[in-house]
């Protein structure tokens, strides 16, 4: 049978290589393809000429040219992989500091004061909070502020946008153009102004600043959540005294193995480092799922700080971390009690309003260049409203409510 015009069979290609390079004078493809001549490209293909006349020419690559003429394929592939891997590890070390084993090590926060605990930052004063919606550490702070109902005169919230190309350092710029406290355009300028000069260090969010003193209170989300619990607001507490020990235990484990765990798995530059982060993450997700079979929330019938720190990671897990951070060993959709807990949290309307799913996907897939060089954002992602509806549809609200009959979803202050 006569072969299509666009190409030879694979066997014919191999025979052609043994005889003469196709660009050599006098080369004739008729001896390999019957009565019809080949085009200038000789890829293994079964498509017709009308569909591939231009695209097939673009498929003539380095391996076709060099592998059949000068250098065997093996050295080309191995040297290219080495160069790419070396550049990738260099970029990863800038994005996420690594130790010698290839494990991501999150640097400690530079500011760790707590409002109402540190004497120079009283709860009666006013503060400005800088947060970016895409960031899970910012998200936990936003959830805490929403649940506590902190008034704007005590806590002014400034929204940040993740845009490393427009930021002077780091990735955050002020969404409104200028920040109301310092007139800064991005987070680096805010850090510089609050430090009274040039700030040396990582410009991270969330960031809590004293309005009166114009200095940083904290840039660690844990201290900021505790600070928010001390500010004026609704008669609600996220860390009731009677549950403080249990809350602290869960917060410590969740922060280490879940919140940081997904990042350590995703930012690892060795298989050993990835496994060391991913496996404890999966174990704790399984434990949480089992724990929530008999409890509506982590520490009983009401939401606490432990639930607040867990929620941002669970919101993003199936959409982002399972894919981009290679945490595909579990899906929240497959953990029925954890899914039910997620639905319970989202039934609190102030919480659902704190999450922007599209912004999160865009930030992770579009901005983390070393993990996704193409910048391609997966198609078909659901909006926040669609995701919440999906989470609620998987849950049996009556069953969840029976776990805490007559108990308010929020703790009142002692």
GROMACS .gro file of C-alpha atoms in nm:
model
  414
    1UNK     CA    1   0.000   0.000   0.000
    2UNK     CA    2   0.114   0.351  -0.071
    3UNK     CA    3   0.208   0.553   0.243
    4UNK     CA    4   0.056   0.902   0.296
    5UNK     CA    5   0.259   1.190   0.157
    6UNK     CA    6   0.349   1.337   0.495
    7UNK     CA    7   0.579   1.067   0.622
    8UNK     CA    8   0.747   0.732   0.612
    9UNK     CA    9   0.675   0.439   0.835
   10UNK     CA   10   0.908   0.404   1.133
   11UNK     CA   11   1.082   0.112   0.967
   12UNK     CA   12   1.138   0.314   0.652
   13UNK     CA   13   1.290   0.597   0.856
   14UNK     CA   14   1.539   0.359   1.012
   15UNK     CA   15   1.630   0.223   0.668
   16UNK     CA   16   1.669   0.575   0.533
   17UNK     CA   17   1.912   0.667   0.810
   18UNK     CA   18   2.128   0.367   0.724
   19UNK     CA   19   2.150   0.470   0.359
   20UNK     CA   20   2.173   0.846   0.328
   21UNK     CA   21   2.064   1.164   0.510
   22UNK     CA   22   1.743   1.298   0.344
   23UNK     CA   23   1.900   1.631   0.263
   24UNK     CA   24   2.194   1.480   0.077
   25UNK     CA   25   2.208   1.535  -0.304
   26UNK     CA   26   2.037   1.266  -0.503
   27UNK     CA   27   1.833   1.131  -0.212
   28UNK     CA   28   1.508   0.975  -0.329
   29UNK     CA   29   1.229   0.872  -0.098
   30UNK     CA   30   1.050   0.674  -0.372
   31UNK     CA   31   1.245   0.360  -0.288
   32UNK     CA   32   1.090   0.360   0.064
   33UNK     CA   33   0.738   0.493   0.005
   34UNK     CA   34   0.617   0.346  -0.318
   35UNK     CA   35   0.525   0.573  -0.604
   36UNK     CA   36   0.471   0.899  -0.412
   37UNK     CA   37   0.753   1.123  -0.285
   38UNK     CA   38   0.794   1.235   0.077
   39UNK     CA   39   0.772   1.590   0.200
   40UNK     CA   40   1.073   1.749   0.368
   41UNK     CA   41   0.974   1.613   0.711
   42UNK     CA   42   0.990   1.245   0.792
   43UNK     CA   43   0.811   1.185   1.120
   44UNK     CA   44   0.628   0.863   1.212
   45UNK     CA   45   0.269   0.962   1.141
   46UNK     CA   46  -0.050   0.839   0.984
   47UNK     CA   47  -0.216   1.179   0.927
   48UNK     CA   48  -0.301   1.305   0.586
   49UNK     CA   49  -0.100   1.568   0.402
   50UNK     CA   50  -0.375   1.831   0.406
   51UNK     CA   51  -0.374   1.834   0.788
   52UNK     CA   52   0.000   1.829   0.852
   53UNK     CA   53   0.173   2.005   0.563
   54UNK     CA   54   0.277   2.295   0.787
   55UNK     CA   55   0.264   2.145   1.136
   56UNK     CA   56   0.483   1.847   1.044
   57UNK     CA   57   0.765   2.078   0.935
   58UNK     CA   58   0.764   2.235   1.282
   59UNK     CA   59   0.805   1.889   1.435
   60UNK     CA   60   1.154   1.845   1.292
   61UNK     CA   61   1.353   1.874   1.616
   62UNK     CA   62   1.698   1.858   1.768
   63UNK     CA   63   1.682   1.483   1.829
   64UNK     CA   64   1.589   1.413   1.464
   65UNK     CA   65   1.876   1.623   1.333
   66UNK     CA   66   2.156   1.561   1.585
   67UNK     CA   67   2.059   1.208   1.684
   68UNK     CA   68   2.084   1.078   1.330
   69UNK     CA   69   2.390   1.277   1.231
   70UNK     CA   70   2.628   1.389   1.508
   71UNK     CA   71   2.535   1.297   1.866
   72UNK     CA   72   2.342   0.995   1.997
   73UNK     CA   73   2.008   1.068   2.161
   74UNK     CA   74   2.114   0.952   2.511
   75UNK     CA   75   2.374   1.225   2.583
   76UNK     CA   76   2.141   1.496   2.451
   77UNK     CA   77   1.857   1.386   2.678
   78UNK     CA   78   2.073   1.340   2.989
   79UNK     CA   79   2.260   1.670   2.950
   80UNK     CA   80   1.935   1.860   2.886
   81UNK     CA   81   1.774   1.704   3.195
   82UNK     CA   82   2.081   1.796   3.404
   83UNK     CA   83   2.078   2.159   3.288
   84UNK     CA   84   1.703   2.193   3.337
   85UNK     CA   85   1.716   2.032   3.683
   86UNK     CA   86   2.004   2.255   3.791
   87UNK     CA   87   1.821   2.570   3.681
   88UNK     CA   88   1.499   2.448   3.844
   89UNK     CA   89   1.672   2.386   4.178
   90UNK     CA   90   1.830   2.732   4.160
   91UNK     CA   91   1.489   2.892   4.104
   92UNK     CA   92   1.333   2.678   4.378
   93UNK     CA   93   1.598   2.788   4.629
   94UNK     CA   94   1.500   3.149   4.560
   95UNK     CA   95   1.130   3.074   4.590
   96UNK     CA   96   1.158   2.844   4.891
   97UNK     CA   97   1.480   2.803   5.098
   98UNK     CA   98   1.612   2.447   5.094
   99UNK     CA   99   1.832   2.243   5.324
  100UNK     CA  100   2.096   1.997   5.202
  101UNK     CA  101   1.840   1.715   5.168
  102UNK     CA  102   1.621   1.920   4.933
  103UNK     CA  103   1.360   1.991   5.200
  104UNK     CA  104   1.184   2.325   5.218
  105UNK     CA  105   1.254   2.511   5.542
  106UNK     CA  106   1.017   2.798   5.615
  107UNK     CA  107   1.215   3.094   5.758
  108UNK     CA  108   1.101   3.220   6.101
  109UNK     CA  109   0.887   3.532   6.118
  110UNK     CA  110   1.068   3.859   6.189
  111UNK     CA  111   0.787   4.012   6.399
  112UNK     CA  112   0.592   3.810   6.657
  113UNK     CA  113   0.421   4.052   6.898
  114UNK     CA  114   0.060   3.988   7.006
  115UNK     CA  115  -0.200   4.258   7.060
  116UNK     CA  116  -0.323   4.257   7.419
  117UNK     CA  117  -0.019   4.059   7.532
  118UNK     CA  118   0.272   4.278   7.425
  119UNK     CA  119   0.238   4.593   7.643
  120UNK     CA  120   0.313   4.837   7.364
  121UNK     CA  121   0.021   4.708   7.155
  122UNK     CA  122  -0.301   4.743   7.357
  123UNK     CA  123  -0.633   4.601   7.234
  124UNK     CA  124  -0.788   4.946   7.260
  125UNK     CA  125  -0.565   5.085   6.983
  126UNK     CA  126  -0.631   5.065   6.607
  127UNK     CA  127  -0.442   4.852   6.356
  128UNK     CA  128  -0.406   4.795   5.982
  129UNK     CA  129  -0.399   4.442   5.844
  130UNK     CA  130  -0.250   4.364   5.501
  131UNK     CA  131  -0.374   4.042   5.341
  132UNK     CA  132  -0.383   3.878   4.999
  133UNK     CA  133  -0.681   3.656   4.926
  134UNK     CA  134  -0.483   3.394   4.735
  135UNK     CA  135  -0.260   3.320   5.037
  136UNK     CA  136  -0.379   3.055   5.288
  137UNK     CA  137  -0.189   3.223   5.574
  138UNK     CA  138  -0.376   3.546   5.497
  139UNK     CA  139  -0.698   3.350   5.462
  140UNK     CA  140  -0.684   3.216   5.818
  141UNK     CA  141  -0.642   3.573   5.944
  142UNK     CA  142  -0.938   3.692   5.734
  143UNK     CA  143  -1.153   3.409   5.871
  144UNK     CA  144  -1.063   3.503   6.229
  145UNK     CA  145  -1.151   3.870   6.167
  146UNK     CA  146  -1.483   3.773   6.005
  147UNK     CA  147  -1.585   3.535   6.284
  148UNK     CA  148  -1.497   3.789   6.552
  149UNK     CA  149  -1.678   4.071   6.375
  150UNK     CA  150  -1.395   4.317   6.444
  151UNK     CA  151  -1.510   4.671   6.349
  152UNK     CA  152  -1.319   4.874   6.089
  153UNK     CA  153  -1.224   5.141   6.344
  154UNK     CA  154  -1.022   4.876   6.531
  155UNK     CA  155  -0.892   4.679   6.233
  156UNK     CA  156  -0.862   4.829   5.885
  157UNK     CA  157  -0.805   4.565   5.617
  158UNK     CA  158  -0.597   4.645   5.308
  159UNK     CA  159  -0.621   4.397   5.018
  160UNK     CA  160  -0.307   4.289   4.834
  161UNK     CA  161  -0.271   4.134   4.488
  162UNK     CA  162  -0.010   3.872   4.399
  163UNK     CA  163   0.189   4.020   4.107
  164UNK     CA  164   0.566   3.961   4.122
  165UNK     CA  165   0.626   4.149   3.795
  166UNK     CA  166   0.484   4.474   3.934
  167UNK     CA  167   0.612   4.439   4.291
  168UNK     CA  168   0.951   4.591   4.371
  169UNK     CA  169   1.037   4.293   4.592
  170UNK     CA  170   0.839   3.985   4.685
  171UNK     CA  171   0.504   3.943   4.515
  172UNK     CA  172   0.243   4.167   4.677
  173UNK     CA  173   0.112   4.499   4.548
  174UNK     CA  174  -0.166   4.714   4.697
  175UNK     CA  175  -0.496   4.636   4.520
  176UNK     CA  176  -0.629   4.993   4.543
  177UNK     CA  177  -0.303   5.142   4.414
  178UNK     CA  178  -0.190   5.311   4.737
  179UNK     CA  179  -0.203   5.194   5.097
  180UNK     CA  180  -0.394   5.432   5.329
  181UNK     CA  181  -0.141   5.427   5.615
  182UNK     CA  182   0.188   5.494   5.433
  183UNK     CA  183   0.082   5.572   5.076
  184UNK     CA  184   0.286   5.270   4.962
  185UNK     CA  185   0.234   5.092   4.631
  186UNK     CA  186   0.352   4.747   4.739
  187UNK     CA  187   0.438   4.542   5.045
  188UNK     CA  188   0.811   4.616   5.028
  189UNK     CA  189   0.741   4.989   5.059
  190UNK     CA  190   0.514   4.919   5.357
  191UNK     CA  191   0.788   4.717   5.528
  192UNK     CA  192   1.043   4.992   5.455
  193UNK     CA  193   0.814   5.262   5.597
  194UNK     CA  194   0.727   5.063   5.909
  195UNK     CA  195   1.095   4.983   5.968
  196UNK     CA  196   1.188   5.351   5.944
  197UNK     CA  197   1.420   5.294   5.650
  198UNK     CA  198   1.526   5.011   5.421
  199UNK     CA  199   1.398   4.675   5.543
  200UNK     CA  200   1.618   4.371   5.493
  201UNK     CA  201   1.426   4.045   5.490
  202UNK     CA  202   1.134   3.868   5.329
  203UNK     CA  203   0.833   4.090   5.262
  204UNK     CA  204   0.555   3.848   5.353
  205UNK     CA  205   0.182   3.872   5.418
  206UNK     CA  206  -0.020   3.878   5.636
  207UNK     CA  207   0.118   4.187   5.806
  208UNK     CA  208  -0.029   4.367   6.109
  209UNK     CA  209   0.079   4.728   6.170
  210UNK     CA  210   0.002   4.966   6.459
  211UNK     CA  211  -0.174   5.278   6.326
  212UNK     CA  212  -0.062   5.492   6.619
  213UNK     CA  213   0.305   5.393   6.611
  214UNK     CA  214   0.331   5.298   6.241
  215UNK     CA  215   0.543   4.997   6.326
  216UNK     CA  216   0.495   4.626   6.257
  217UNK     CA  217   0.320   4.424   6.526
  218UNK     CA  218   0.349   4.082   6.360
  219UNK     CA  219   0.402   3.916   6.025
  220UNK     CA  220   0.326   3.566   6.148
  221UNK     CA  221  -0.032   3.448   6.096
  222UNK     CA  222  -0.050   3.263   6.430
  223UNK     CA  223   0.028   3.577   6.631
  224UNK     CA  224  -0.208   3.783   6.416
  225UNK     CA  225  -0.497   3.538   6.475
  226UNK     CA  226  -0.431   3.563   6.852
  227UNK     CA  227  -0.418   3.942   6.819
  228UNK     CA  228  -0.755   3.947   6.643
  229UNK     CA  229  -0.907   3.740   6.925
  230UNK     CA  230  -0.806   4.021   7.166
  231UNK     CA  231  -0.953   4.310   6.964
  232UNK     CA  232  -1.301   4.455   7.015
  233UNK     CA  233  -1.580   4.284   6.824
  234UNK     CA  234  -1.863   4.038   6.870
  235UNK     CA  235  -1.888   3.846   7.196
  236UNK     CA  236  -1.703   3.553   7.042
  237UNK     CA  237  -1.370   3.385   7.119
  238UNK     CA  238  -1.175   3.137   6.908
  239UNK     CA  239  -0.966   3.012   7.201
  240UNK     CA  240  -1.185   2.962   7.509
  241UNK     CA  241  -0.984   2.911   7.827
  242UNK     CA  242  -1.138   2.571   7.899
  243UNK     CA  243  -1.024   2.438   7.559
  244UNK     CA  244  -0.694   2.625   7.527
  245UNK     CA  245  -0.471   2.317   7.569
  246UNK     CA  246  -0.668   2.111   7.315
  247UNK     CA  247  -0.684   2.401   7.071
  248UNK     CA  248  -0.308   2.459   7.097
  249UNK     CA  249  -0.235   2.091   7.040
  250UNK     CA  250  -0.437   2.082   6.718
  251UNK     CA  251  -0.304   2.417   6.596
  252UNK     CA  252   0.055   2.298   6.636
  253UNK     CA  253  -0.002   1.968   6.455
  254UNK     CA  254  -0.212   2.115   6.175
  255UNK     CA  255   0.032   2.400   6.113
  256UNK     CA  256   0.328   2.162   6.095
  257UNK     CA  257   0.184   1.862   5.910
  258UNK     CA  258  -0.099   2.009   5.701
  259UNK     CA  259  -0.050   2.384   5.644
  260UNK     CA  260   0.328   2.358   5.612
  261UNK     CA  261   0.308   1.996   5.498
  262UNK     CA  262   0.159   2.076   5.156
  263UNK     CA  263   0.426   2.341   5.098
  264UNK     CA  264   0.709   2.113   5.206
  265UNK     CA  265   0.576   1.844   4.972
  266UNK     CA  266   0.534   2.086   4.683
  267UNK     CA  267   0.860   2.276   4.730
  268UNK     CA  268   1.078   1.967   4.789
  269UNK     CA  269   1.363   1.924   4.543
  270UNK     CA  270   1.427   1.556   4.620
  271UNK     CA  271   1.204   1.250   4.638
  272UNK     CA  272   1.312   1.183   4.996
  273UNK     CA  273   1.212   1.534   5.107
  274UNK     CA  274   0.878   1.509   4.927
  275UNK     CA  275   0.796   1.173   5.089
  276UNK     CA  276   0.897   1.301   5.433
  277UNK     CA  277   0.634   1.576   5.401
  278UNK     CA  278   0.358   1.402   5.206
  279UNK     CA  279   0.324   1.082   5.410
  280UNK     CA  280   0.269   1.253   5.751
  281UNK     CA  281   0.026   1.488   5.574
  282UNK     CA  282  -0.182   1.194   5.450
  283UNK     CA  283  -0.175   1.026   5.790
  284UNK     CA  284  -0.303   1.336   5.966
  285UNK     CA  285  -0.578   1.390   5.707
  286UNK     CA  286  -0.693   1.033   5.775
  287UNK     CA  287  -0.678   1.095   6.150
  288UNK     CA  288  -0.877   1.418   6.115
  289UNK     CA  289  -1.139   1.239   5.908
  290UNK     CA  290  -1.177   0.974   6.177
  291UNK     CA  291  -1.180   1.234   6.456
  292UNK     CA  292  -1.458   1.433   6.288
  293UNK     CA  293  -1.683   1.128   6.270
  294UNK     CA  294  -1.788   1.197   6.629
  295UNK     CA  295  -1.727   1.572   6.652
  296UNK     CA  296  -1.885   1.852   6.457
  297UNK     CA  297  -1.575   2.069   6.489
  298UNK     CA  298  -1.221   1.981   6.596
  299UNK     CA  299  -1.259   2.071   6.963
  300UNK     CA  300  -1.627   1.996   7.013
  301UNK     CA  301  -1.952   2.156   6.905
  302UNK     CA  302  -1.817   2.505   6.827
  303UNK     CA  303  -1.557   2.658   6.596
  304UNK     CA  304  -1.217   2.731   6.747
  305UNK     CA  305  -0.881   2.854   6.628
  306UNK     CA  306  -0.797   2.493   6.534
  307UNK     CA  307  -1.075   2.491   6.272
  308UNK     CA  308  -0.969   2.834   6.149
  309UNK     CA  309  -0.610   2.727   6.075
  310UNK     CA  310  -0.719   2.403   5.905
  311UNK     CA  311  -0.982   2.549   5.671
  312UNK     CA  312  -0.761   2.743   5.420
  313UNK     CA  313  -0.560   2.432   5.332
  314UNK     CA  314  -0.867   2.211   5.300
  315UNK     CA  315  -1.038   2.467   5.073
  316UNK     CA  316  -0.744   2.460   4.834
  317UNK     CA  317  -0.646   2.095   4.860
  318UNK     CA  318  -0.828   1.920   4.574
  319UNK     CA  319  -0.810   2.222   4.341
  320UNK     CA  320  -0.446   2.320   4.394
  321UNK     CA  321  -0.229   2.115   4.628
  322UNK     CA  322  -0.333   1.775   4.494
  323UNK     CA  323  -0.216   1.885   4.149
  324UNK     CA  324   0.053   2.150   4.172
  325UNK     CA  325   0.213   2.033   4.499
  326UNK     CA  326   0.191   1.662   4.403
  327UNK     CA  327  -0.025   1.580   4.707
  328UNK     CA  328  -0.246   1.343   4.508
  329UNK     CA  329  -0.228   1.063   4.766
  330UNK     CA  330  -0.550   1.198   4.919
  331UNK     CA  331  -0.854   1.396   4.809
  332UNK     CA  332  -1.081   1.577   5.051
  333UNK     CA  333  -1.375   1.461   4.838
  334UNK     CA  334  -1.286   1.103   4.938
  335UNK     CA  335  -1.280   1.177   5.313
  336UNK     CA  336  -1.648   1.190   5.413
  337UNK     CA  337  -1.619   1.338   5.762
  338UNK     CA  338  -1.362   1.597   5.665
  339UNK     CA  339  -1.586   1.689   5.371
  340UNK     CA  340  -1.880   1.720   5.610
  341UNK     CA  341  -1.677   1.943   5.841
  342UNK     CA  342  -1.580   2.161   5.541
  343UNK     CA  343  -1.949   2.199   5.454
  344UNK     CA  344  -2.029   2.291   5.815
  345UNK     CA  345  -1.765   2.562   5.810
  346UNK     CA  346  -1.898   2.699   5.482
  347UNK     CA  347  -2.252   2.716   5.621
  348UNK     CA  348  -2.123   3.008   5.826
  349UNK     CA  349  -2.183   3.278   5.565
  350UNK     CA  350  -1.904   3.507   5.688
  351UNK     CA  351  -1.654   3.228   5.616
  352UNK     CA  352  -1.773   3.153   5.262
  353UNK     CA  353  -1.725   3.521   5.179
  354UNK     CA  354  -1.354   3.505   5.271
  355UNK     CA  355  -1.248   3.267   4.991
  356UNK     CA  356  -1.192   3.346   4.623
  357UNK     CA  357  -1.127   3.017   4.444
  358UNK     CA  358  -1.044   3.173   4.106
  359UNK     CA  359  -0.790   3.408   4.263
  360UNK     CA  360  -0.625   3.119   4.447
  361UNK     CA  361  -0.592   2.907   4.131
  362UNK     CA  362  -0.460   3.202   3.933
  363UNK     CA  363  -0.199   3.283   4.198
  364UNK     CA  364  -0.070   2.930   4.248
  365UNK     CA  365  -0.062   2.816   3.886
  366UNK     CA  366   0.019   3.154   3.736
  367UNK     CA  367   0.277   3.293   3.979
  368UNK     CA  368   0.477   2.992   4.105
  369UNK     CA  369   0.695   2.981   3.795
  370UNK     CA  370   0.942   2.709   3.910
  371UNK     CA  371   0.652   2.470   3.972
  372UNK     CA  372   0.456   2.563   3.660
  373UNK     CA  373   0.681   2.732   3.400
  374UNK     CA  374   0.404   2.746   3.140
  375UNK     CA  375   0.181   2.954   3.365
  376UNK     CA  376  -0.115   2.753   3.235
  377UNK     CA  377  -0.411   2.755   3.474
  378UNK     CA  378  -0.621   2.436   3.462
  379UNK     CA  379  -0.944   2.488   3.269
  380UNK     CA  380  -1.282   2.409   3.417
  381UNK     CA  381  -1.214   2.538   3.767
  382UNK     CA  382  -1.528   2.611   3.968
  383UNK     CA  383  -1.614   2.948   4.115
  384UNK     CA  384  -1.632   2.988   4.492
  385UNK     CA  385  -2.011   2.974   4.477
  386UNK     CA  386  -2.002   2.652   4.273
  387UNK     CA  387  -1.743   2.495   4.503
  388UNK     CA  388  -1.942   2.580   4.816
  389UNK     CA  389  -2.256   2.433   4.656
  390UNK     CA  390  -2.061   2.117   4.574
  391UNK     CA  391  -1.923   2.088   4.929
  392UNK     CA  392  -2.270   2.138   5.077
  393UNK     CA  393  -2.422   1.877   4.843
  394UNK     CA  394  -2.185   1.610   4.975
  395UNK     CA  395  -2.285   1.669   5.335
  396UNK     CA  396  -2.576   1.558   5.550
  397UNK     CA  397  -2.641   1.868   5.765
  398UNK     CA  398  -2.882   1.687   5.998
  399UNK     CA  399  -2.621   1.422   6.074
  400UNK     CA  400  -2.356   1.686   6.142
  401UNK     CA  401  -2.589   1.886   6.368
  402UNK     CA  402  -2.670   1.575   6.573
  403UNK     CA  403  -2.304   1.572   6.678
  404UNK     CA  404  -2.360   1.894   6.874
  405UNK     CA  405  -2.730   1.925   6.958
  406UNK     CA  406  -2.812   2.257   7.121
  407UNK     CA  407  -2.454   2.389   7.095
  408UNK     CA  408  -2.384   2.722   6.925
  409UNK     CA  409  -2.139   2.711   6.635
  410UNK     CA  410  -1.941   2.994   6.799
  411UNK     CA  411  -1.804   3.017   7.153
  412UNK     CA  412  -1.905   3.318   7.359
  413UNK     CA  413  -1.640   3.490   7.568
  414UNK     CA  414  -1.593   3.368   7.925
   0.00000   0.00000   0.00000
